[in-house]
Amino acid sequence: MILAIGYNPLISKLQDIPNYIVYPRFFDNKRALLIERNYKKYLKELWLNKNKIEVALYPDNINYILPVPRSIAYVVPIHNLSQLEIADKLRENNYKVIAGYASDPKYRDYTIHDFVKASKYEKWYLGISTKRELKEALFYSFNYGDITLMLLGRFPQLKDINYIKRMLKELLQLISKPQGRQTSLYDFLENRAVNWGV
């Protein structure tokens, strides 16, 4: 599984983290997409940064092909399974497509079993922020996932950039081990003084 880190207040200090797709390489302007619903602004930012971006979120609930750069792979957020049709349209028009599973149940009307069964695309677990979500993404063999810093610790811990970098390195090592992954992951998640919210 390949992990990504989207925009956050410490992103400038995380650019040297190896083996993660770090913003802006993973482009996820949630403010423009979810809060402002300003797709024109989002498209403009995509085009301005197209040489820096490897993977970007495709705007939510759009069922037609937008004028987006072809050099970028797009995570299509799937809120209901019929939205896999836009993924099909994008693929037919030679875009690289990854189906995005909404981690928060309020943003989807299907189960993870339904998603895995229905999607013929690589799978992206959107917004991994709890141990349950991380375990679920690994159990269902998601190809990708983006994590929030809340996965790594409490707010006071997240002020320490060295702590964050150490935890990111440790997390990557643990999820990369095929044998004993569940035990190692369990130890990683349970033995930290962390508020997981679950």
PDB file of N, CA and C in Angstrom, residues 18 22 25 31 36 39 44 55 57-59 99 110 124 128 135 165 174 178-179 190 192:
ATOM      1  N   PRO A  18      10.631  10.337   2.515  1.00  0.00           N
ATOM      2  CA  PRO A  18      10.683   9.406   1.378  1.00  0.00           C
ATOM      3  C   PRO A  18       9.529   8.398   1.403  1.00  0.00           C
ATOM      4  N   VAL A  22       3.607  13.140  -1.117  1.00  0.00           N
ATOM      5  CA  VAL A  22       3.382  14.300  -0.257  1.00  0.00           C
ATOM      6  C   VAL A  22       2.881  15.484  -1.093  1.00  0.00           C
ATOM      7  N   ARG A  25       2.485  16.747  -4.610  1.00  0.00           N
ATOM      8  CA  ARG A  25       2.441  15.574  -5.492  1.00  0.00           C
ATOM      9  C   ARG A  25       1.095  14.869  -5.362  1.00  0.00           C
ATOM     10  N   ARG A  31     -10.560  22.542   0.569  1.00  0.00           N
ATOM     11  CA  ARG A  31     -11.260  23.826   0.756  1.00  0.00           C
ATOM     12  C   ARG A  31     -12.006  24.216  -0.523  1.00  0.00           C
ATOM     13  N   GLU A  36     -15.852  25.444  -0.500  1.00  0.00           N
ATOM     14  CA  GLU A  36     -16.254  26.505  -1.435  1.00  0.00           C
ATOM     15  C   GLU A  36     -17.004  25.976  -2.654  1.00  0.00           C
ATOM     16  N   TYR A  39     -15.031  24.764  -8.334  1.00  0.00           N
ATOM     17  CA  TYR A  39     -14.335  23.874  -9.243  1.00  0.00           C
ATOM     18  C   TYR A  39     -13.429  24.634 -10.209  1.00  0.00           C
ATOM     19  N   LYS A  44      -7.997  25.568 -12.105  1.00  0.00           N
ATOM     20  CA  LYS A  44      -6.903  26.508 -12.351  1.00  0.00           C
ATOM     21  C   LYS A  44      -5.653  26.074 -11.589  1.00  0.00           C
ATOM     22  N   VAL A  55      -0.832  12.753  -8.390  1.00  0.00           N
ATOM     23  CA  VAL A  55      -2.180  12.238  -8.128  1.00  0.00           C
ATOM     24  C   VAL A  55      -3.015  13.383  -7.586  1.00  0.00           C
ATOM     25  N   LEU A  57      -7.278  14.614  -6.507  1.00  0.00           N
ATOM     26  CA  LEU A  57      -8.693  14.273  -6.372  1.00  0.00           C
ATOM     27  C   LEU A  57      -9.440  14.839  -7.568  1.00  0.00           C
ATOM     28  N   TYR A  58     -10.344  14.023  -8.108  1.00  0.00           N
ATOM     29  CA  TYR A  58     -11.260  14.528  -9.132  1.00  0.00           C
ATOM     30  C   TYR A  58     -12.421  15.153  -8.369  1.00  0.00           C
ATOM     31  N   PRO A  59     -12.938  16.300  -8.834  1.00  0.00           N
ATOM     32  CA  PRO A  59     -14.021  16.945  -8.081  1.00  0.00           C
ATOM     33  C   PRO A  59     -15.199  16.014  -7.797  1.00  0.00           C
ATOM     34  N   ALA A  99     -10.236   4.519  -7.955  1.00  0.00           N
ATOM     35  CA  ALA A  99     -11.536   4.685  -7.290  1.00  0.00           C
ATOM     36  C   ALA A  99     -11.310   5.028  -5.818  1.00  0.00           C
ATOM     37  N   TYR A 110     -22.871   2.915   0.607  1.00  0.00           N
ATOM     38  CA  TYR A 110     -22.514   1.530   0.337  1.00  0.00           C
ATOM     39  C   TYR A 110     -21.538   1.059   1.414  1.00  0.00           C
ATOM     40  N   TRP A 124      -8.320   3.570  -3.572  1.00  0.00           N
ATOM     41  CA  TRP A 124      -7.724   4.576  -2.686  1.00  0.00           C
ATOM     42  C   TRP A 124      -8.651   4.753  -1.487  1.00  0.00           C
ATOM     43  N   ILE A 128      -7.500   8.369   5.897  1.00  0.00           N
ATOM     44  CA  ILE A 128      -7.225   7.434   6.997  1.00  0.00           C
ATOM     45  C   ILE A 128      -6.781   8.250   8.213  1.00  0.00           C
ATOM     46  N   LYS A 135      -6.392  -0.347   9.538  1.00  0.00           N
ATOM     47  CA  LYS A 135      -6.515  -1.807   9.506  1.00  0.00           C
ATOM     48  C   LYS A 135      -7.429  -2.245   8.358  1.00  0.00           C
ATOM     49  N   LYS A 165       8.022  12.825  11.798  1.00  0.00           N
ATOM     50  CA  LYS A 165       8.879  12.141  10.824  1.00  0.00           C
ATOM     51  C   LYS A 165       9.237  10.733  11.296  1.00  0.00           C
ATOM     52  N   LEU A 174       6.275  -0.693   9.035  1.00  0.00           N
ATOM     53  CA  LEU A 174       5.332  -1.697   9.519  1.00  0.00           C
ATOM     54  C   LEU A 174       4.355  -2.162   8.450  1.00  0.00           C
ATOM     55  N   PRO A 178       5.264  -7.905   4.970  1.00  0.00           N
ATOM     56  CA  PRO A 178       4.154  -8.809   4.700  1.00  0.00           C
ATOM     57  C   PRO A 178       3.876  -9.790   5.832  1.00  0.00           C
ATOM     58  N   GLN A 179       4.922 -10.223   6.541  1.00  0.00           N
ATOM     59  CA  GLN A 179       4.720 -11.207   7.600  1.00  0.00           C
ATOM     60  C   GLN A 179       4.670 -10.499   8.948  1.00  0.00           C
ATOM     61  N   GLU A 190      -1.304   0.439  19.359  1.00  0.00           N
ATOM     62  CA  GLU A 190      -1.743   0.310  20.748  1.00  0.00           C
ATOM     63  C   GLU A 190      -0.720   0.800  21.767  1.00  0.00           C
ATOM     64  N   ARG A 192       1.273   3.346  21.702  1.00  0.00           N
ATOM     65  CA  ARG A 192       1.519   4.780  21.702  1.00  0.00           C
ATOM     66  C   ARG A 192       0.522   5.472  22.613  1.00  0.00           C
TER      67      ARG A 192
END
